Amino acid sequence: MQSRFAIGVAALVLAVAAPAYAQVDISGQWAARVTEDQPHRAPGAELGDYTGLPINAAARQKASVWDASILSQPERMAQPHPAMYFMRGPGPQMVVTRRTDPVTHALVAYTIEGVFGRDDRIIWMDGRPHPSANAEHTWEGFSTGVVQGNRLTVTTTHAKWGVIQRNGVPSSPKAVMTEHFIRHGEYLTLVSIVDDPIYLEEPFIRTSHFMQSANITPDQRWLFEVVDEVAGHPRGYVPHYPLGTKQDGFAKKHGLPFEATQGGTETLYPEYEQKLRQMLRSNASTQSAR
Amino acid sequence: MRSIAFAAALAASAVVTSVSGQQPVGTIPLDPPPPPLVVDGVEVLKVQGQVYLLAGGGANVTAQIGDEGVLLADSGGAGQADRILNALRRVTTKPVRYLVNVNGDTDHVSGNDAIVKAGSGFRGPRPQQVGGGNPVGQNVGVMTVSHENAYNRMTQAPPNGAGLSGDALPGSTFFTPRKDIFANGEPIELRYQPDAHSDGDIFVYFRKSDVVSVGDVFTPHSYPVIDLARGGTVNGVIDALNTIIEITVPERNQMGGTRVIPGHGRIANEADVVDYRDMVTIVRDRVQDMIKKGMTLQQIRAANVTLEYDGYYGAPSGPASPGGFLEAVYRSLGGK
């Protein structure tokens, strides 16, 4: 499985890689093209829809008891999206800036401004090490970048607890994200790979696309206001569904076998199609027998 | 002496500033960071204001460093005091003036004796010395403080050890909800957290530096140890976590602001405590529900109650292991 995965990653990177003469500089104003997976990225994935995610049983349990009401906690109302998600979420419409040494003009960092909640990113390009295990974790994490051929490869650690999808599918602070920024002139492709030993059975890969634009206005919501949305909650109120909750609304709505909506490595590969067809046939015969 | 002071000042400037503010990224300084300061395995990290974290000598040690001297919250594990003091000396030559114990656990208090002795003994009369005076004077030495229950626990012998005595025991205790100290130009609140990790937990809240050192009610990388034998309860832990959330104020959008130093593990802020509070609360709610249904501990264990948290928070063995934590929650809620 690992060799197949490695070949898959290599093929993916090669497939989206620009010729060697292409630019590596990713600075500029970039508009997200949300044409791929739009329902997941703008409205957000439905409860119980874990399709395409290589999650393990622990992640499935955490997601299935996740209650969206938790975002009404005063201390969560203003939280931004975490690093492992926000480059995929709605947007971002982003401004990427080269930060150079004022004397040598050497590239020190890229800054990315405009992500939801404005946990804007710094990609350090000066070779500095990642902080120690005792250092604080942040929403944006700590990112370092290196140019590899015609792509910028970024490694992010020190992120907080978060999600990889907006319906409660978790990412842990032990997750490491590797991103390949590949520029094709006016287009920017981002290959994002999340490796989370706590919640993923294998690395989770997504591609996202951006187009150069001249009129990007980064998200202006620098400060989210925390307000009393729901009265009467007791101190320390933590909404969550009971253990064992079966989030099967998505499967029923779309006529899918529940098992096929629950993610996991097996469900990601073409061989699963045979199993899925068999389950659909079985479901159909069960229903016709009723 | 001047050269030592200069070297210490130089070293202090080299300490990694691990915490940054939340200003726009376009205005963040580009200077390369100083190398991490690790002295004989003890890492020194500046948190913010006057507060530092010394990690690697048992439980976390918090140091507030100012013109008057040093206030330490905890003294580390057995045999670690010299390493902790050596690390401290790399950032200041000022004397230790206060030593506060956030609980009575051996990994938090075992360096008490050595640190008091290194600081010319106790400051002020000890209870048994009232009227007898202090050979080095009332204002010289180290003032040591803990909650009364923690003091009492320290006098009791832990498994495979002996109870503390003499200079290792705090010279001052309190039994009220709060005791205040003013040191290095900063108000410091010692806030008692009843029946949480144990019955002697306190927070040390540095109001001007905007840092709170919270001991073992919050350990971001592991389940909390609920020490039932020493008065700990799961509801006390949750209460204490909610108190941290009330104390902390994020700078904006759940980022930065008040920093939290846990008993073990990395520097944190409110958002980290919220995740942790939610985890403990959810596990508590599940176990409570199962107890109401008459389920036994064995049945609860078989129900994968902590499955989604075990990979991150579960220690390989002991009270912070999945089994140890679950049993402590169960017993704490009255499970038989």
PDB file of N, CA and C in Angstrom, chain B residues 68-137:
ATOM      1  N   GLU B  68      13.518  42.654  41.605  1.00  0.00           N
ATOM      2  CA  GLU B  68      13.639  42.195  42.996  1.00  0.00           C
ATOM      3  C   GLU B  68      14.272  40.813  43.095  1.00  0.00           C
ATOM      4  N   GLY B  69      14.155  40.041  42.043  1.00  0.00           N
ATOM      5  CA  GLY B  69      14.668  38.674  42.089  1.00  0.00           C
ATOM      6  C   GLY B  69      13.774  37.741  41.317  1.00  0.00           C
ATOM      7  N   VAL B  70      13.760  36.484  41.765  1.00  0.00           N
ATOM      8  CA  VAL B  70      13.052  35.438  41.019  1.00  0.00           C
ATOM      9  C   VAL B  70      11.942  34.855  41.882  1.00  0.00           C
ATOM     10  N   LEU B  71      10.779  34.690  41.271  1.00  0.00           N
ATOM     11  CA  LEU B  71       9.723  33.884  41.894  1.00  0.00           C
ATOM     12  C   LEU B  71       9.611  32.604  41.085  1.00  0.00           C
ATOM     13  N   LEU B  72       9.720  31.475  41.751  1.00  0.00           N
ATOM     14  CA  LEU B  72       9.565  30.188  41.077  1.00  0.00           C
ATOM     15  C   LEU B  72       8.234  29.568  41.459  1.00  0.00           C
ATOM     16  N   ALA B  73       7.545  29.028  40.471  1.00  0.00           N
ATOM     17  CA  ALA B  73       6.400  28.167  40.764  1.00  0.00           C
ATOM     18  C   ALA B  73       6.881  26.755  40.498  1.00  0.00           C
ATOM     19  N   ASP B  74       7.135  26.041  41.582  1.00  0.00           N
ATOM     20  CA  ASP B  74       7.613  24.659  41.615  1.00  0.00           C
ATOM     21  C   ASP B  74       9.136  24.553  41.456  1.00  0.00           C
ATOM     22  N   SER B  75       9.614  23.382  41.881  1.00  0.00           N
ATOM     23  CA  SER B  75      11.067  23.212  41.966  1.00  0.00           C
ATOM     24  C   SER B  75      11.547  21.946  41.276  1.00  0.00           C
ATOM     25  N   GLY B  76      10.653  21.251  40.556  1.00  0.00           N
ATOM     26  CA  GLY B  76      11.082  20.113  39.754  1.00  0.00           C
ATOM     27  C   GLY B  76      11.139  18.799  40.502  1.00  0.00           C
ATOM     28  N   GLY B  77      11.572  17.780  39.762  1.00  0.00           N
ATOM     29  CA  GLY B  77      11.596  16.429  40.307  1.00  0.00           C
ATOM     30  C   GLY B  77      12.845  16.148  41.132  1.00  0.00           C
ATOM     31  N   ALA B  78      12.902  14.932  41.648  1.00  0.00           N
ATOM     32  CA  ALA B  78      14.019  14.548  42.507  1.00  0.00           C
ATOM     33  C   ALA B  78      15.340  14.629  41.744  1.00  0.00           C
ATOM     34  N   GLY B  79      16.315  15.251  42.355  1.00  0.00           N
ATOM     35  CA  GLY B  79      17.641  15.336  41.756  1.00  0.00           C
ATOM     36  C   GLY B  79      17.764  16.343  40.622  1.00  0.00           C
ATOM     37  N   GLN B  80      16.755  17.169  40.416  1.00  0.00           N
ATOM     38  CA  GLN B  80      16.769  18.096  39.273  1.00  0.00           C
ATOM     39  C   GLN B  80      17.124  19.529  39.666  1.00  0.00           C
ATOM     40  N   ALA B  81      17.214  19.825  40.940  1.00  0.00           N
ATOM     41  CA  ALA B  81      17.342  21.220  41.371  1.00  0.00           C
ATOM     42  C   ALA B  81      18.594  21.890  40.804  1.00  0.00           C
ATOM     43  N   ASP B  82      19.713  21.178  40.797  1.00  0.00           N
ATOM     44  CA  ASP B  82      20.944  21.788  40.285  1.00  0.00           C
ATOM     45  C   ASP B  82      20.799  22.137  38.809  1.00  0.00           C
ATOM     46  N   ARG B  83      20.198  21.232  38.057  1.00  0.00           N
ATOM     47  CA  ARG B  83      20.006  21.502  36.621  1.00  0.00           C
ATOM     48  C   ARG B  83      19.079  22.702  36.427  1.00  0.00           C
ATOM     49  N   ILE B  84      18.035  22.760  37.232  1.00  0.00           N
ATOM     50  CA  ILE B  84      17.082  23.873  37.105  1.00  0.00           C
ATOM     51  C   ILE B  84      17.761  25.192  37.477  1.00  0.00           C
ATOM     52  N   LEU B  85      18.524  25.183  38.564  1.00  0.00           N
ATOM     53  CA  LEU B  85      19.207  26.419  38.971  1.00  0.00           C
ATOM     54  C   LEU B  85      20.268  26.816  37.942  1.00  0.00           C
ATOM     55  N   ASN B  86      20.966  25.851  37.385  1.00  0.00           N
ATOM     56  CA  ASN B  86      21.957  26.180  36.346  1.00  0.00           C
ATOM     57  C   ASN B  86      21.286  26.828  35.143  1.00  0.00           C
ATOM     58  N   ALA B  87      20.143  26.286  34.767  1.00  0.00           N
ATOM     59  CA  ALA B  87      19.416  26.876  33.632  1.00  0.00           C
ATOM     60  C   ALA B  87      18.936  28.278  33.980  1.00  0.00           C
ATOM     61  N   LEU B  88      18.430  28.423  35.205  1.00  0.00           N
ATOM     62  CA  LEU B  88      17.954  29.738  35.648  1.00  0.00           C
ATOM     63  C   LEU B  88      19.079  30.763  35.631  1.00  0.00           C
ATOM     64  N   ARG B  89      20.257  30.326  36.032  1.00  0.00           N
ATOM     65  CA  ARG B  89      21.405  31.254  36.098  1.00  0.00           C
ATOM     66  C   ARG B  89      21.846  31.725  34.712  1.00  0.00           C
ATOM     67  N   ARG B  90      21.411  31.066  33.687  1.00  0.00           N
ATOM     68  CA  ARG B  90      21.736  31.529  32.334  1.00  0.00           C
ATOM     69  C   ARG B  90      20.884  32.731  31.917  1.00  0.00           C
ATOM     70  N   VAL B  91      19.817  32.970  32.655  1.00  0.00           N
ATOM     71  CA  VAL B  91      18.981  34.119  32.300  1.00  0.00           C
ATOM     72  C   VAL B  91      18.949  35.195  33.376  1.00  0.00           C
ATOM     73  N   THR B  92      19.407  34.884  34.563  1.00  0.00           N
ATOM     74  CA  THR B  92      19.444  35.927  35.592  1.00  0.00           C
ATOM     75  C   THR B  92      20.436  35.553  36.686  1.00  0.00           C
ATOM     76  N   THR B  93      21.019  36.581  37.280  1.00  0.00           N
ATOM     77  CA  THR B  93      21.861  36.353  38.460  1.00  0.00           C
ATOM     78  C   THR B  93      21.131  36.781  39.729  1.00  0.00           C
ATOM     79  N   LYS B  94      19.893  37.197  39.569  1.00  0.00           N
ATOM     80  CA  LYS B  94      19.115  37.649  40.736  1.00  0.00           C
ATOM     81  C   LYS B  94      18.790  36.461  41.643  1.00  0.00           C
ATOM     82  N   PRO B  95      18.653  36.730  42.935  1.00  0.00           N
ATOM     83  CA  PRO B  95      18.350  35.632  43.869  1.00  0.00           C
ATOM     84  C   PRO B  95      16.905  35.170  43.761  1.00  0.00           C
ATOM     85  N   VAL B  96      16.691  33.903  44.108  1.00  0.00           N
ATOM     86  CA  VAL B  96      15.323  33.401  44.226  1.00  0.00           C
ATOM     87  C   VAL B  96      14.727  33.978  45.506  1.00  0.00           C
ATOM     88  N   ARG B  97      13.571  34.636  45.364  1.00  0.00           N
ATOM     89  CA  ARG B  97      12.954  35.290  46.525  1.00  0.00           C
ATOM     90  C   ARG B  97      11.670  34.578  46.977  1.00  0.00           C
ATOM     91  N   TYR B  98      11.006  33.950  46.030  1.00  0.00           N
ATOM     92  CA  TYR B  98       9.763  33.236  46.353  1.00  0.00           C
ATOM     93  C   TYR B  98       9.799  31.864  45.691  1.00  0.00           C
ATOM     94  N   LEU B  99       9.226  30.903  46.371  1.00  0.00           N
ATOM     95  CA  LEU B  99       9.016  29.575  45.780  1.00  0.00           C
ATOM     96  C   LEU B  99       7.594  29.145  46.130  1.00  0.00           C
ATOM     97  N   VAL B 100       6.772  29.005  45.099  1.00  0.00           N
ATOM     98  CA  VAL B 100       5.375  28.598  45.292  1.00  0.00           C
ATOM     99  C   VAL B 100       5.219  27.187  44.755  1.00  0.00           C
ATOM    100  N   ASN B 101       4.571  26.321  45.496  1.00  0.00           N
ATOM    101  CA  ASN B 101       4.277  24.965  45.003  1.00  0.00           C
ATOM    102  C   ASN B 101       2.819  24.903  44.565  1.00  0.00           C
ATOM    103  N   VAL B 102       2.587  24.500  43.307  1.00  0.00           N
ATOM    104  CA  VAL B 102       1.203  24.476  42.799  1.00  0.00           C
ATOM    105  C   VAL B 102       0.446  23.235  43.260  1.00  0.00           C
ATOM    106  N   ASN B 103       1.167  22.217  43.725  1.00  0.00           N
ATOM    107  CA  ASN B 103       0.539  21.071  44.393  1.00  0.00           C
ATOM    108  C   ASN B 103       1.623  20.387  45.228  1.00  0.00           C
ATOM    109  N   GLY B 104       1.307  19.236  45.796  1.00  0.00           N
ATOM    110  CA  GLY B 104       2.273  18.586  46.680  1.00  0.00           C
ATOM    111  C   GLY B 104       2.975  17.395  46.059  1.00  0.00           C
ATOM    112  N   ASP B 105       2.890  17.241  44.738  1.00  0.00           N
ATOM    113  CA  ASP B 105       3.464  16.060  44.085  1.00  0.00           C
ATOM    114  C   ASP B 105       4.998  16.119  44.066  1.00  0.00           C
ATOM    115  N   THR B 106       5.603  14.930  44.144  1.00  0.00           N
ATOM    116  CA  THR B 106       7.065  14.890  44.230  1.00  0.00           C
ATOM    117  C   THR B 106       7.744  15.494  43.000  1.00  0.00           C
ATOM    118  N   ASP B 107       7.122  15.359  41.818  1.00  0.00           N
ATOM    119  CA  ASP B 107       7.782  15.911  40.634  1.00  0.00           C
ATOM    120  C   ASP B 107       7.659  17.435  40.556  1.00  0.00           C
ATOM    121  N   HIS B 108       6.917  18.017  41.488  1.00  0.00           N
ATOM    122  CA  HIS B 108       6.783  19.477  41.543  1.00  0.00           C
ATOM    123  C   HIS B 108       7.596  20.083  42.694  1.00  0.00           C
ATOM    124  N   VAL B 109       7.854  19.301  43.743  1.00  0.00           N
ATOM    125  CA  VAL B 109       8.375  19.898  44.983  1.00  0.00           C
ATOM    126  C   VAL B 109       9.726  19.339  45.417  1.00  0.00           C
ATOM    127  N   SER B 110      10.271  18.385  44.679  1.00  0.00           N
ATOM    128  CA  SER B 110      11.467  17.711  45.180  1.00  0.00           C
ATOM    129  C   SER B 110      12.687  18.613  45.237  1.00  0.00           C
ATOM    130  N   GLY B 111      12.680  19.705  44.490  1.00  0.00           N
ATOM    131  CA  GLY B 111      13.817  20.626  44.539  1.00  0.00           C
ATOM    132  C   GLY B 111      13.693  21.702  45.593  1.00  0.00           C
ATOM    133  N   ASN B 112      12.606  21.675  46.391  1.00  0.00           N
ATOM    134  CA  ASN B 112      12.390  22.737  47.388  1.00  0.00           C
ATOM    135  C   ASN B 112      13.605  22.943  48.280  1.00  0.00           C
ATOM    136  N   ASP B 113      14.066  21.850  48.850  1.00  0.00           N
ATOM    137  CA  ASP B 113      15.145  21.929  49.833  1.00  0.00           C
ATOM    138  C   ASP B 113      16.388  22.576  49.221  1.00  0.00           C
ATOM    139  N   ALA B 114      16.777  22.093  48.051  1.00  0.00           N
ATOM    140  CA  ALA B 114      18.003  22.610  47.421  1.00  0.00           C
ATOM    141  C   ALA B 114      17.859  24.072  47.030  1.00  0.00           C
ATOM    142  N   ILE B 115      16.685  24.445  46.563  1.00  0.00           N
ATOM    143  CA  ILE B 115      16.492  25.839  46.130  1.00  0.00           C
ATOM    144  C   ILE B 115      16.469  26.777  47.333  1.00  0.00           C
ATOM    145  N   VAL B 116      15.854  26.339  48.415  1.00  0.00           N
ATOM    146  CA  VAL B 116      15.853  27.166  49.632  1.00  0.00           C
ATOM    147  C   VAL B 116      17.268  27.320  50.165  1.00  0.00           C
ATOM    148  N   LYS B 117      17.995  26.236  50.169  1.00  0.00           N
ATOM    149  CA  LYS B 117      19.374  26.311  50.672  1.00  0.00           C
ATOM    150  C   LYS B 117      20.237  27.187  49.758  1.00  0.00           C
ATOM    151  N   ALA B 118      20.035  27.055  48.457  1.00  0.00           N
ATOM    152  CA  ALA B 118      20.811  27.875  47.524  1.00  0.00           C
ATOM    153  C   ALA B 118      20.477  29.353  47.666  1.00  0.00           C
ATOM    154  N   GLY B 119      19.304  29.645  48.210  1.00  0.00           N
ATOM    155  CA  GLY B 119      18.876  31.036  48.381  1.00  0.00           C
ATOM    156  C   GLY B 119      19.095  31.535  49.789  1.00  0.00           C
ATOM    157  N   SER B 120      20.026  31.014  50.503  1.00  0.00           N
ATOM    158  CA  SER B 120      20.383  31.435  51.860  1.00  0.00           C
ATOM    159  C   SER B 120      19.318  31.091  52.883  1.00  0.00           C
ATOM    160  N   GLY B 121      18.526  30.078  52.610  1.00  0.00           N
ATOM    161  CA  GLY B 121      17.557  29.617  53.596  1.00  0.00           C
ATOM    162  C   GLY B 121      16.216  30.303  53.471  1.00  0.00           C
ATOM    163  N   PHE B 122      15.396  30.102  54.485  1.00  0.00           N
ATOM    164  CA  PHE B 122      14.056  30.672  54.470  1.00  0.00           C
ATOM    165  C   PHE B 122      14.087  32.170  54.683  1.00  0.00           C
ATOM    166  N   ARG B 123      13.131  32.829  54.027  1.00  0.00           N
ATOM    167  CA  ARG B 123      12.922  34.251  54.316  1.00  0.00           C
ATOM    168  C   ARG B 123      11.778  34.366  55.315  1.00  0.00           C
ATOM    169  N   GLY B 124      12.019  35.141  56.340  1.00  0.00           N
ATOM    170  CA  GLY B 124      10.997  35.331  57.355  1.00  0.00           C
ATOM    171  C   GLY B 124      10.976  34.171  58.334  1.00  0.00           C
ATOM    172  N   PRO B 125      10.343  34.380  59.476  1.00  0.00           N
ATOM    173  CA  PRO B 125      10.320  33.294  60.466  1.00  0.00           C
ATOM    174  C   PRO B 125       9.427  32.167  60.012  1.00  0.00           C
ATOM    175  N   ARG B 126       9.891  30.952  60.210  1.00  0.00           N
ATOM    176  CA  ARG B 126       9.023  29.812  59.959  1.00  0.00           C
ATOM    177  C   ARG B 126       8.125  29.635  61.176  1.00  0.00           C
ATOM    178  N   PRO B 127       7.040  28.927  61.019  1.00  0.00           N
ATOM    179  CA  PRO B 127       6.112  28.800  62.149  1.00  0.00           C
ATOM    180  C   PRO B 127       6.805  28.346  63.430  1.00  0.00           C
ATOM    181  N   GLN B 128       7.704  27.390  63.323  1.00  0.00           N
ATOM    182  CA  GLN B 128       8.365  26.872  64.523  1.00  0.00           C
ATOM    183  C   GLN B 128       9.489  27.786  65.009  1.00  0.00           C
ATOM    184  N   GLN B 129       9.777  28.835  64.208  1.00  0.00           N
ATOM    185  CA  GLN B 129      10.863  29.723  64.587  1.00  0.00           C
ATOM    186  C   GLN B 129      10.355  31.054  65.127  1.00  0.00           C
ATOM    187  N   VAL B 130       9.038  31.176  65.252  1.00  0.00           N
ATOM    188  CA  VAL B 130       8.508  32.456  65.728  1.00  0.00           C
ATOM    189  C   VAL B 130       9.157  32.785  67.070  1.00  0.00           C
ATOM    190  N   GLY B 131       9.684  33.962  67.154  1.00  0.00           N
ATOM    191  CA  GLY B 131      10.376  34.362  68.373  1.00  0.00           C
ATOM    192  C   GLY B 131      11.833  33.984  68.367  1.00  0.00           C
ATOM    193  N   GLY B 132      12.152  33.002  67.523  1.00  0.00           N
ATOM    194  CA  GLY B 132      13.542  32.559  67.498  1.00  0.00           C
ATOM    195  C   GLY B 132      14.371  33.297  66.480  1.00  0.00           C
ATOM    196  N   GLY B 133      13.700  34.000  65.557  1.00  0.00           N
ATOM    197  CA  GLY B 133      14.439  34.773  64.568  1.00  0.00           C
ATOM    198  C   GLY B 133      15.018  33.914  63.473  1.00  0.00           C
ATOM    199  N   ASN B 134      15.550  34.564  62.501  1.00  0.00           N
ATOM    200  CA  ASN B 134      16.158  33.884  61.359  1.00  0.00           C
ATOM    201  C   ASN B 134      17.608  34.335  61.290  1.00  0.00           C
ATOM    202  N   PRO B 135      18.530  33.403  61.308  1.00  0.00           N
ATOM    203  CA  PRO B 135      19.941  33.791  61.386  1.00  0.00           C
ATOM    204  C   PRO B 135      20.397  34.688  60.244  1.00  0.00           C
ATOM    205  N   VAL B 136      19.726  34.621  59.106  1.00  0.00           N
ATOM    206  CA  VAL B 136      20.173  35.456  57.989  1.00  0.00           C
ATOM    207  C   VAL B 136      19.296  36.693  57.813  1.00  0.00           C
ATOM    208  N   GLY B 137      18.332  36.890  58.690  1.00  0.00           N
ATOM    209  CA  GLY B 137      17.531  38.108  58.623  1.00  0.00           C
ATOM    210  C   GLY B 137      16.193  37.879  57.963  1.00  0.00           C
TER     211      GLY B 137
END
